[in-house]
Amino acid sequence: MTVRTRFAPSPTGYLHVGGARTALFSWLYARKHGGKFVLRIEDTDLERSTVESVNAILEGMTWLGLEYDEGPFYQTKRFDRYDEVIQGLLDKGLAYRCNCSHERLDKLREEAMKRKRKPRYDGHCRHRGVSPDEPHVIRFRNPETGVVAVDDLIRGRVIFNNEELDDLIIRRTDGSPTYNLTVVVDDLDMAITHVIRGDDHLNNTPRQINILRALDANPPQYGHVPMILGDDGARLSKRHGAVSVMQYREAGFLPEALLNYLVRLGWSHGDQEIFSVDEMIELFDIDAVNKAASSFNTDKLLWLNQHYIKQDDPKRIAHLLSPQMGNLGIDPAQGPDLVAVVEAHQERARSLVEMAEMSAFCYQDFETFDEKAAKKHLRAAAREPLERMREALAGLDEWTQERLHDLVEQVSASLELKMGKVAQPLRVAVVGRAASPGIDVTLYLVGKQACLRRIDKALAYIRQREANAG
């Protein structure tokens, strides 16, 4: 048997990280077992489905590298097939027309709630022979006795009593098919062997199995992945921050970091934290997925992202960093080589956005000094070291890291100061804050004229402080 999995999002919004994890698990299962991964767009909700959402899903899949072997297939292009199946069920007496009013159905629901029972349709139209010429829905004739046993790949065996499952609607009054019908037909026609999806679909599974049996088909194997929670224990949502896959790209995350993080949300392999894609494929299996919900931890994701930034080729990081610099109004072509800037910050940045913010001083002057850093380092005692450094830098013809390092050492020695007593005021003068790469790298990236201009600004700041103190 060839393993065939699928990812079947509804295009009513962005690709959510929960959906991305489901797609990843399905993709990994297919890859591990030498199978096929199918992408299906479930766009039967005509009012809410949009082309923009379809594009967002496809873009997210591409960014994550979750390539599909077949598809994308669109349900809106398969309505004739759904009608054919529904007609077949009607012909066999396995489905029927229902013209119950909304008022009657609402009353049924209210009465069930009063009795603290699960609301369900009472089968009123099962034997009434409703005319096809009047407004109606079509319902599946669900078995009234027996059980449906779901041998879930994650949760184990789950038993559902048929008497608790009502005759669900499979075609609406407007003629459009419903989710539980379309997903069954699609999984059947596309020969899906394993359905890996969120556990919010678990209650749909016995209904779908009954429809498949009515079609004389064997159900696929199901695995229902627990939900993702925010740090506060509530279901992950917009209020927890970014939830769209593409928001993470915009926030400066690398796709391999997000994939690595998502695979560890509910699955593990010993204590291993870092997984390449090849390792994920080799080690992943669905029966090792945890039954309990997982909590999303942004700090852990940032830690992983920093790891991948450190390990990556500086040229690739520079390519990805460029648009982030543009977001800050910086043209990387107007300044030091962006690859050199990346190399200077690669060990420190947790995201590309953070790296862009850290690197801005290389391309543009800052407006104000960091208050804490200036108070500590731009004092009267720093005036002479800064004046001596300005004089030495102004006379430097060879602007290299080696010469700049030697110059800071020489000025420190001539003043009989430790190097930090010269380098730290100089760093704050040139960068505006107390943290930056090594002072030689910092000076080199900023450039001669900008360094002199910013040192002048720092000296003016010190003189102003002295005047105010006097």
Coordinates of C-alpha atoms in Angstrom, one line a residue:
M1 CA 0.0 0.0 0.0
T2 CA 1.3 3.4 -0.9
V3 CA 0.8 5.9 1.9
R4 CA -1.1 8.9 0.8
T5 CA -1.7 11.8 3.2
R6 CA -3.4 15.2 2.6
F7 CA -3.6 18.7 3.9
A8 CA -7.0 20.3 3.3
P9 CA -7.2 23.9 4.6
S10 CA -10.3 26.1 4.1
P11 CA -9.2 29.4 2.4
T12 CA -11.0 31.7 4.7
G13 CA -7.9 33.3 6.2
Y14 CA -4.1 32.9 6.5
L15 CA -2.2 29.7 7.1
H16 CA -2.4 29.3 10.9
V17 CA 0.6 27.8 12.8
G18 CA -1.8 25.1 14.0
G19 CA -2.6 24.3 10.3
A20 CA 1.1 24.5 9.4
R21 CA 1.9 21.9 12.1
T22 CA -0.8 19.6 10.8
A23 CA 0.5 20.0 7.3
L24 CA 4.1 19.3 8.6
F25 CA 3.0 16.1 10.4
S26 CA 1.1 14.9 7.3
W27 CA 4.0 15.8 5.0
L28 CA 6.6 14.0 7.3
Y29 CA 4.4 10.9 7.5
A30 CA 4.2 10.7 3.7
R31 CA 7.9 11.3 3.3
K32 CA 9.0 8.8 5.9
H33 CA 6.9 6.1 4.3
G34 CA 7.8 6.9 0.7
G35 CA 4.3 8.1 0.0
K36 CA 2.5 11.0 -1.5
F37 CA 1.4 14.3 0.0
V38 CA -1.7 15.9 -1.5
L39 CA -2.9 19.5 -1.1
R40 CA -6.6 20.1 -1.3
I41 CA -8.3 23.4 -1.0
E42 CA -11.7 23.1 0.8
D43 CA -13.4 26.2 -0.7
T44 CA -17.1 25.2 -0.6
D45 CA -17.8 28.1 1.8
L46 CA -18.4 30.4 -1.1
E47 CA -19.1 33.5 1.1
R48 CA -15.9 33.3 3.1
S49 CA -13.4 31.7 0.7
T50 CA -11.2 34.1 -1.1
V51 CA -8.4 34.0 -3.7
E52 CA -6.2 36.0 -1.3
S53 CA -6.6 33.3 1.3
V54 CA -5.7 30.6 -1.2
N55 CA -2.6 32.6 -2.2
A56 CA -1.7 33.0 1.5
I57 CA -1.9 29.3 2.1
L58 CA 0.2 28.5 -1.0
E59 CA 2.8 31.1 -0.1
G60 CA 3.0 29.8 3.5
M61 CA 3.5 26.2 2.3
T62 CA 6.2 27.3 -0.2
W63 CA 8.0 29.3 2.4
L64 CA 8.1 26.4 4.8
G65 CA 9.3 24.1 2.0
L66 CA 6.3 21.7 2.4
E67 CA 6.1 20.8 -1.3
Y68 CA 3.1 18.7 -2.3
D69 CA 3.1 15.9 -4.8
E70 CA -0.5 16.4 -6.1
G71 CA -2.8 19.3 -6.2
P72 CA -3.9 21.8 -5.3
F73 CA -7.3 20.3 -5.9
Y74 CA -10.3 22.7 -5.4
Q75 CA -13.6 21.4 -4.1
T76 CA -15.6 24.0 -6.0
K77 CA -14.5 22.3 -9.2
R78 CA -15.9 19.0 -8.0
F79 CA -19.6 19.8 -7.5
D80 CA -20.8 17.5 -10.2
R81 CA -19.0 14.6 -8.5
Y82 CA -20.6 15.4 -5.2
D83 CA -24.0 15.6 -6.8
E84 CA -23.4 12.2 -8.4
V85 CA -22.6 10.6 -5.0
I86 CA -25.6 12.3 -3.2
Q87 CA -27.9 11.1 -6.0
G88 CA -26.5 7.6 -5.5
L89 CA -27.2 7.7 -1.8
L90 CA -30.8 8.9 -2.5
D91 CA -31.4 6.1 -5.0
K92 CA -30.3 3.5 -2.4
G93 CA -32.4 5.0 0.4
L94 CA -29.3 6.0 2.3
A95 CA -30.2 9.7 2.2
Y96 CA -33.5 11.6 2.2
R97 CA -34.9 15.0 1.6
C98 CA -35.9 17.2 4.7
N99 CA -38.0 20.3 4.7
C100 CA -38.1 21.0 8.4
S101 CA -38.3 24.7 9.1
H102 CA -35.7 26.7 11.1
E103 CA -38.3 27.2 13.7
R104 CA -38.9 23.5 14.2
L105 CA -35.2 22.8 14.3
D106 CA -34.6 25.6 16.8
K107 CA -37.4 24.3 19.0
L108 CA -35.8 20.8 18.9
R109 CA -32.5 22.3 20.0
E110 CA -34.0 24.3 22.8
E111 CA -35.8 21.3 24.2
A112 CA -32.7 19.2 24.1
M113 CA -30.7 21.9 25.9
K114 CA -33.4 22.1 28.6
R115 CA -33.1 18.4 29.2
K116 CA -29.3 18.7 29.2
R117 CA -29.1 16.5 26.2
K118 CA -26.9 16.8 23.1
P119 CA -29.0 18.5 20.4
R120 CA -29.7 16.2 17.4
Y121 CA -32.1 15.9 14.6
D122 CA -35.1 13.6 15.4
G123 CA -35.5 12.0 12.0
H124 CA -38.8 13.7 11.4
C125 CA -38.5 13.5 7.6
R126 CA -37.0 10.0 7.3
H127 CA -40.1 8.5 5.9
R128 CA -42.1 11.5 4.7
G129 CA -41.2 11.5 1.0
V130 CA -40.5 15.3 0.7
S131 CA -40.9 16.5 -2.9
P132 CA -37.8 17.6 -4.8
D133 CA -39.7 20.5 -6.1
E134 CA -40.0 22.3 -2.7
P135 CA -37.1 23.9 -0.8
H136 CA -35.3 21.2 1.1
V137 CA -31.9 19.9 2.4
I138 CA -30.6 16.4 2.0
R139 CA -29.7 14.3 5.0
F140 CA -27.6 11.2 5.3
R141 CA -29.5 8.3 6.9
N142 CA -27.2 7.5 9.7
P143 CA -27.4 4.0 11.3
E144 CA -29.6 4.1 14.4
T145 CA -27.9 1.2 16.2
G146 CA -24.4 -0.1 16.8
V147 CA -21.1 1.7 17.3
V148 CA -18.3 3.3 15.3
A149 CA -14.9 2.3 16.6
V150 CA -12.1 4.8 15.6
D151 CA -8.6 3.3 16.0
D152 CA -7.0 6.7 16.2
L153 CA -3.2 6.8 15.5
I154 CA -2.7 9.2 18.3
R155 CA -5.5 8.8 20.8
G156 CA -6.0 5.0 20.5
R157 CA -9.5 3.5 20.2
V158 CA -12.4 5.9 20.5
I159 CA -16.0 4.5 20.5
F160 CA -19.0 6.4 19.3
N161 CA -22.6 5.2 19.6
N162 CA -24.6 5.6 16.4
E163 CA -27.7 6.6 18.4
E164 CA -25.9 9.7 19.5
L165 CA -25.2 10.7 15.8
D166 CA -28.0 12.4 14.0
D167 CA -28.8 12.4 10.3
L168 CA -26.4 15.2 9.2
I169 CA -27.1 17.4 6.3
I170 CA -25.0 16.6 3.2
R171 CA -26.5 19.1 0.8
R172 CA -27.9 22.5 1.7
T173 CA -31.1 24.1 0.4
D174 CA -29.0 26.1 -2.1
G175 CA -27.7 22.8 -3.6
S176 CA -24.2 23.2 -2.2
P177 CA -22.6 20.1 -0.5
T178 CA -21.5 20.2 3.1
Y179 CA -18.1 19.5 4.6
N180 CA -18.7 16.0 5.9
L181 CA -19.9 14.9 2.4
T182 CA -17.2 16.6 0.4
V183 CA -14.3 15.4 2.6
V184 CA -15.5 11.8 2.4
V185 CA -15.8 11.9 -1.4
D186 CA -12.4 13.6 -1.8
D187 CA -10.6 11.2 0.5
L188 CA -12.1 8.3 -1.3
D189 CA -11.4 9.6 -4.8
M190 CA -7.9 10.7 -3.9
A191 CA -7.1 7.3 -2.3
I192 CA -6.1 8.9 1.0
T193 CA -4.8 6.3 3.3
H194 CA -4.0 8.4 6.4
V195 CA -5.9 11.5 7.6
I196 CA -3.8 13.5 10.0
R197 CA -5.8 16.6 11.3
G198 CA -6.7 18.6 14.3
D199 CA -8.7 17.0 17.1
D200 CA -11.5 19.5 16.6
H201 CA -12.5 17.1 13.8
L202 CA -12.7 14.0 16.0
N203 CA -16.5 14.2 16.3
N204 CA -16.8 14.4 12.5
T205 CA -14.9 11.1 12.1
P206 CA -17.7 8.6 13.0
R207 CA -20.1 10.4 10.7
Q208 CA -17.5 10.3 7.8
I209 CA -16.8 6.6 8.5
N210 CA -20.6 5.9 8.2
I211 CA -20.8 7.7 4.9
L212 CA -17.8 5.8 3.6
R213 CA -19.4 2.5 4.6
A214 CA -22.6 3.5 2.9
L215 CA -20.4 4.0 -0.2
D216 CA -18.9 0.5 0.3
A217 CA -15.5 2.0 0.9
N218 CA -12.9 1.3 3.5
P219 CA -12.1 4.3 5.8
P220 CA -8.6 5.7 5.9
Q221 CA -6.6 5.6 9.2
Y222 CA -7.2 8.7 11.3
G223 CA -4.8 10.6 13.6
H224 CA -6.2 13.6 15.5
V225 CA -3.5 16.0 16.6
P226 CA -4.2 17.9 19.9
M227 CA -4.6 21.7 19.7
I228 CA -2.0 24.3 20.4
L229 CA -2.4 26.5 23.5
G230 CA -1.0 29.9 24.3
D231 CA 1.2 30.5 27.3
D232 CA -1.9 31.2 29.4
G233 CA -3.4 27.8 28.7
A234 CA -6.1 29.1 26.3
R235 CA -6.4 28.1 22.7
L236 CA -3.8 29.8 20.6
S237 CA -5.3 32.9 18.9
K238 CA -4.5 36.4 17.6
R239 CA -4.4 37.8 21.2
H240 CA -1.3 35.7 21.9
G241 CA 0.5 37.5 19.1
A242 CA 1.5 36.2 15.6
V243 CA -0.4 33.1 14.6
S244 CA -0.1 33.4 10.8
V245 CA 2.9 31.6 9.2
M246 CA 3.7 34.6 7.1
Q247 CA 3.7 36.9 10.1
Y248 CA 6.6 34.9 11.4
R249 CA 8.5 35.5 8.2
E250 CA 7.7 39.2 8.5
A251 CA 9.0 39.1 12.1
G252 CA 12.3 37.8 11.0
F253 CA 12.1 34.0 11.6
L254 CA 13.7 31.5 9.3
P255 CA 11.5 28.8 7.9
E256 CA 13.7 26.0 9.2
A257 CA 13.5 27.4 12.7
L258 CA 9.7 27.5 12.6
L259 CA 9.5 23.9 11.2
N260 CA 11.9 22.7 13.9
Y261 CA 9.7 24.4 16.5
L262 CA 6.4 23.0 15.1
V263 CA 7.7 19.5 14.9
R264 CA 8.5 19.6 18.6
L265 CA 5.0 20.8 19.5
G266 CA 3.6 17.5 20.7
W267 CA 6.3 15.2 19.4
S268 CA 9.8 14.4 20.7
H269 CA 12.7 12.1 20.1
G270 CA 14.5 11.8 23.4
D271 CA 16.0 15.1 24.6
Q272 CA 16.9 16.2 21.0
E273 CA 15.9 19.8 20.3
I274 CA 17.5 20.6 16.9
F275 CA 16.3 18.6 13.9
S276 CA 17.2 19.0 10.3
V277 CA 14.5 18.3 7.8
D278 CA 16.2 15.0 6.9
E279 CA 16.3 14.0 10.6
M280 CA 12.6 14.9 11.0
I281 CA 11.7 12.6 8.1
E282 CA 13.9 9.8 9.4
L283 CA 12.7 10.0 13.1
F284 CA 9.1 11.2 13.0
D285 CA 6.2 8.9 13.4
I286 CA 2.7 9.7 14.2
D287 CA 2.3 7.3 17.1
A288 CA 4.9 9.2 19.1
V289 CA 2.7 12.4 19.0
N290 CA 1.5 13.4 22.5
K291 CA -2.2 13.0 23.3
A292 CA -2.2 16.2 25.4
A293 CA -2.3 19.8 24.0
S294 CA 1.0 21.7 23.5
S295 CA 1.8 25.2 24.7
F296 CA 3.3 27.7 22.3
N297 CA 6.4 29.3 23.7
T298 CA 7.8 32.3 21.7
D299 CA 11.0 32.4 23.7
K300 CA 11.8 28.8 22.7
L301 CA 11.1 29.7 19.1
L302 CA 13.4 32.7 19.3
W303 CA 16.1 30.4 20.8
L304 CA 15.8 28.1 17.9
N305 CA 15.8 30.9 15.4
Q306 CA 19.0 32.3 16.9
H307 CA 20.6 28.9 16.5
Y308 CA 19.7 28.7 12.8
I309 CA 20.8 32.3 12.2
K310 CA 24.2 31.5 13.8
Q311 CA 24.6 28.3 11.7
D312 CA 23.5 29.8 8.4
D313 CA 25.5 31.1 5.4
P314 CA 26.0 34.9 6.0
K315 CA 25.2 35.5 2.3
R316 CA 21.8 33.9 2.7
I317 CA 21.1 35.8 5.9
A318 CA 22.1 39.0 4.1
H319 CA 19.6 38.3 1.3
L320 CA 16.9 37.7 3.9
L321 CA 17.9 40.7 6.0
S322 CA 17.8 43.2 3.1
P323 CA 14.0 43.7 3.1
Q324 CA 14.1 44.1 6.9
M325 CA 16.6 46.9 6.5
G326 CA 14.2 48.4 3.9
N327 CA 11.5 48.4 6.5
L328 CA 13.7 50.7 8.6
G329 CA 14.1 53.1 5.7
I330 CA 17.6 51.9 5.1
D331 CA 19.1 51.1 1.6
P332 CA 21.8 48.5 2.3
A333 CA 23.6 49.6 -0.9
Q334 CA 24.3 53.0 0.8
G335 CA 26.8 51.8 3.4
P336 CA 29.0 48.8 4.4
D337 CA 28.7 45.4 2.7
L338 CA 25.6 43.7 4.2
V339 CA 27.3 40.3 4.4
A340 CA 30.0 41.9 6.7
V341 CA 27.2 43.5 8.8
V342 CA 25.6 40.0 9.1
E343 CA 28.9 38.4 10.2
A344 CA 29.2 41.1 12.9
H345 CA 25.8 40.4 14.4
Q346 CA 25.2 36.8 13.6
E347 CA 26.0 35.5 17.1
R348 CA 23.8 38.1 18.8
A349 CA 20.5 38.4 16.9
R350 CA 17.5 36.2 17.7
S351 CA 15.6 37.3 14.6
L352 CA 16.2 39.2 11.4
V353 CA 14.1 42.1 12.7
E354 CA 16.4 42.2 15.7
M355 CA 19.4 42.0 13.5
A356 CA 18.2 44.9 11.4
E357 CA 17.6 47.0 14.4
M358 CA 21.0 46.1 15.8
S359 CA 22.6 47.0 12.5
A360 CA 20.9 50.3 11.8
F361 CA 23.8 52.3 13.3
C362 CA 26.0 51.0 10.5
Y363 CA 23.9 53.0 7.9
Q364 CA 22.4 55.9 9.7
D365 CA 23.0 58.3 12.5
F366 CA 20.9 57.9 15.7
E367 CA 19.0 60.8 17.2
T368 CA 19.7 60.3 20.9
F369 CA 22.0 58.4 23.1
D370 CA 20.7 55.5 25.3
E371 CA 20.1 57.4 28.5
K372 CA 21.6 54.7 30.8
A373 CA 24.7 54.1 28.6
A374 CA 25.4 57.9 28.2
K375 CA 25.1 58.5 31.9
K376 CA 27.6 55.8 32.6
H377 CA 30.1 56.3 29.8
L378 CA 29.8 59.8 28.4
R379 CA 31.1 61.5 31.5
A380 CA 33.8 64.1 32.0
A381 CA 36.5 61.4 32.3
A382 CA 35.6 60.2 28.8
R383 CA 36.3 63.6 27.1
E384 CA 40.1 63.2 26.8
P385 CA 40.0 59.6 25.5
L386 CA 37.3 60.6 22.9
E387 CA 39.3 63.7 21.8
R388 CA 42.5 61.6 21.4
M389 CA 40.5 58.9 19.5
R390 CA 39.0 61.5 17.2
E391 CA 42.4 63.0 16.4
A392 CA 43.9 59.5 15.8
L393 CA 41.0 58.4 13.6
A394 CA 41.0 61.6 11.6
G395 CA 44.6 61.0 10.7
L396 CA 44.1 57.3 9.8
D397 CA 44.6 56.6 6.1
E398 CA 44.1 52.8 6.1
W399 CA 40.6 52.1 7.5
T400 CA 40.9 48.4 8.3
Q401 CA 39.8 46.4 11.4
E402 CA 43.5 45.6 12.2
R403 CA 44.6 49.3 12.1
L404 CA 41.5 50.4 14.1
H405 CA 42.2 47.8 16.8
D406 CA 45.8 48.9 17.0
L407 CA 44.7 52.5 17.2
V408 CA 42.4 51.9 20.2
E409 CA 45.2 50.0 21.9
Q410 CA 47.7 52.8 21.3
V411 CA 45.5 55.5 22.6
S412 CA 44.7 53.4 25.7
A413 CA 48.4 52.8 26.4
S414 CA 49.3 56.5 25.9
L415 CA 46.6 57.5 28.5
E416 CA 47.6 54.6 30.7
L417 CA 44.0 53.3 30.7
K418 CA 42.6 49.9 30.3
M419 CA 41.3 49.4 26.8
G420 CA 37.7 49.2 28.0
K421 CA 38.0 52.7 29.4
V422 CA 38.6 54.0 25.9
A423 CA 36.5 51.5 23.9
Q424 CA 33.3 51.8 25.9
P425 CA 32.9 55.6 25.7
L426 CA 33.9 55.3 22.0
R427 CA 31.3 52.6 21.4
V428 CA 28.5 54.7 23.0
A429 CA 29.7 57.7 21.0
V430 CA 29.6 55.8 17.7
V431 CA 26.6 53.5 18.3
G432 CA 24.5 55.4 20.8
R433 CA 24.3 52.4 23.2
A434 CA 26.6 50.2 25.2
A435 CA 26.3 47.0 23.2
S436 CA 27.8 46.4 19.7
P437 CA 30.2 44.0 18.0
G438 CA 33.9 44.4 18.8
I439 CA 35.0 48.0 18.7
D440 CA 37.3 47.5 15.7
V441 CA 34.4 45.9 13.7
T442 CA 32.1 48.6 14.9
L443 CA 34.3 51.5 13.7
Y444 CA 35.1 49.7 10.5
L445 CA 31.4 49.2 9.6
V446 CA 30.4 52.8 10.5
G447 CA 33.1 54.4 8.4
K448 CA 35.5 57.2 9.0
Q449 CA 33.3 60.3 8.4
A450 CA 30.3 59.0 10.4
C451 CA 32.7 58.0 13.3
L452 CA 34.1 61.5 13.4
R453 CA 30.7 63.1 13.2
R454 CA 29.3 61.0 16.0
I455 CA 32.3 61.5 18.3
D456 CA 31.8 65.2 17.9
K457 CA 28.2 64.8 18.9
A458 CA 29.3 62.8 22.0
L459 CA 31.9 65.5 23.0
A460 CA 29.2 68.1 22.7
Y461 CA 27.0 66.0 24.9
I462 CA 29.8 65.7 27.5
R463 CA 30.4 69.5 27.4
Q464 CA 26.7 70.2 27.9
R465 CA 26.7 67.8 30.9
E466 CA 29.7 69.6 32.4
A467 CA 28.0 73.0 31.8
N468 CA 24.8 71.9 33.5
A469 CA 26.7 70.4 36.4
G470 CA 28.7 73.7 36.9

